[in-house]
Amino acid sequence: MLYRKISNDIMEWLHTGKKALLVSGTDRIGKTTIIQECLKSTHHSFIELNFKKQPELIELFEKATSTQDLLLRLSVVSKEPLIKGKTVIFFDEIQEFKDIMTRIKFLVDDGTYRFIMSGSLLGVELHNLRSAPVGYVEILDMFPLDFEEFLLANGIGENVIQKLKECFENRKPVDEFIHKKMLDIFYLYLIVGGMPEAVVNYIETNNIQNVSQTHKNIIHLYEQDFTKYEDKYRLMLKEIYTTMASELNKRNKRFKLNSVKTGISYDRIKNDFLWLKDAGVAYLFII
């Protein structure tokens, strides 16, 4: 299993958290896996409900008339016994059931069970994610593996990483051999990236071509997600997304709108850029 720093925060919540926990981030970064692993490693009693794989749950919960009715419905669909005060209920793919964020306040207030949630495209699907319900949800933002996590995945020990941190903090030069090794791994990180599936693929096969195919598969899945929004909102997400890397790779690092469509103005597609940012598949850096 890949080490992810966010597991420390999830573990802390499992031990002391009183609010519901929401792990937010784009698709394919390992949210479900890390939550499952944390629950299993701490031997918590838990059930998992996935609104994408089990769409019938949406209608079932939407028809709940009260908190007690909702809890009753949870006990009906659960394959495991629910233990008051102990069972953790894991709602996955919550973007499919937008009303969950209004229901969670009452479930937390009830206090019978604890709740952890995750989902993708939350910045798009749940526009008021950061403000509602205030005081009832703790939000953790998850991202692909950072360089430190990538180092650990590739067998670099924590003692080496700690030494590098000490050299940085004290402004001391790093041993030349270690410095070269770190640069080699950094260049590898630029190629493999931080998507867990790609990292595992490289570690298991040591084959960059396999990693490239994994990248293509992930991009294809992202583009499939774009399709339904393009049809609904008349956006040009796929065109912008597929052009973005090549445009920003140019010397002047500027995105020319004509590369998407001749004669188009920024006002026409600015919402498309914002959508990609809110969806978590592109990051905005202000320089």
PDB file of N, CA and C in Angstrom, residues 60 63-74:
ATOM      1  N   LEU A  60     -33.947   5.974  -2.229  1.00  0.00           N
ATOM      2  CA  LEU A  60     -34.315   5.434  -0.915  1.00  0.00           C
ATOM      3  C   LEU A  60     -34.116   6.474   0.176  1.00  0.00           C
ATOM      4  N   LYS A  63     -36.379   9.854   0.064  1.00  0.00           N
ATOM      5  CA  LYS A  63     -37.755   9.715   0.550  1.00  0.00           C
ATOM      6  C   LYS A  63     -37.849   9.656   2.069  1.00  0.00           C
ATOM      7  N   ALA A  64     -36.701   9.702   2.744  1.00  0.00           N
ATOM      8  CA  ALA A  64     -36.726   9.674   4.204  1.00  0.00           C
ATOM      9  C   ALA A  64     -37.413  10.926   4.735  1.00  0.00           C
ATOM     10  N   THR A  65     -38.324  10.759   5.665  1.00  0.00           N
ATOM     11  CA  THR A  65     -39.129  11.874   6.167  1.00  0.00           C
ATOM     12  C   THR A  65     -38.552  12.519   7.421  1.00  0.00           C
ATOM     13  N   SER A  66     -37.582  11.874   8.051  1.00  0.00           N
ATOM     14  CA  SER A  66     -36.968  12.398   9.268  1.00  0.00           C
ATOM     15  C   SER A  66     -35.613  11.743   9.463  1.00  0.00           C
ATOM     16  N   THR A  67     -34.869  12.238  10.440  1.00  0.00           N
ATOM     17  CA  THR A  67     -33.575  11.639  10.739  1.00  0.00           C
ATOM     18  C   THR A  67     -33.729  10.188  11.163  1.00  0.00           C
ATOM     19  N   GLN A  68     -34.705   9.925  11.999  1.00  0.00           N
ATOM     20  CA  GLN A  68     -34.926   8.547  12.451  1.00  0.00           C
ATOM     21  C   GLN A  68     -35.319   7.639  11.288  1.00  0.00           C
ATOM     22  N   ASP A  69     -36.104   8.166  10.371  1.00  0.00           N
ATOM     23  CA  ASP A  69     -36.486   7.387   9.194  1.00  0.00           C
ATOM     24  C   ASP A  69     -35.256   7.087   8.341  1.00  0.00           C
ATOM     25  N   LEU A  70     -34.360   8.078   8.204  1.00  0.00           N
ATOM     26  CA  LEU A  70     -33.134   7.885   7.434  1.00  0.00           C
ATOM     27  C   LEU A  70     -32.240   6.834   8.085  1.00  0.00           C
ATOM     28  N   LEU A  71     -32.116   6.890   9.408  1.00  0.00           N
ATOM     29  CA  LEU A  71     -31.315   5.904  10.124  1.00  0.00           C
ATOM     30  C   LEU A  71     -31.914   4.510   9.977  1.00  0.00           C
ATOM     31  N   LEU A  72     -33.226   4.435   9.979  1.00  0.00           N
ATOM     32  CA  LEU A  72     -33.890   3.146   9.782  1.00  0.00           C
ATOM     33  C   LEU A  72     -33.578   2.593   8.401  1.00  0.00           C
ATOM     34  N   ARG A  73     -33.616   3.444   7.406  1.00  0.00           N
ATOM     35  CA  ARG A  73     -33.312   3.014   6.038  1.00  0.00           C
ATOM     36  C   ARG A  73     -31.849   2.579   5.918  1.00  0.00           C
ATOM     37  N   LEU A  74     -30.952   3.259   6.656  1.00  0.00           N
ATOM     38  CA  LEU A  74     -29.554   2.850   6.661  1.00  0.00           C
ATOM     39  C   LEU A  74     -29.400   1.435   7.215  1.00  0.00           C
TER      40      LEU A  74
END
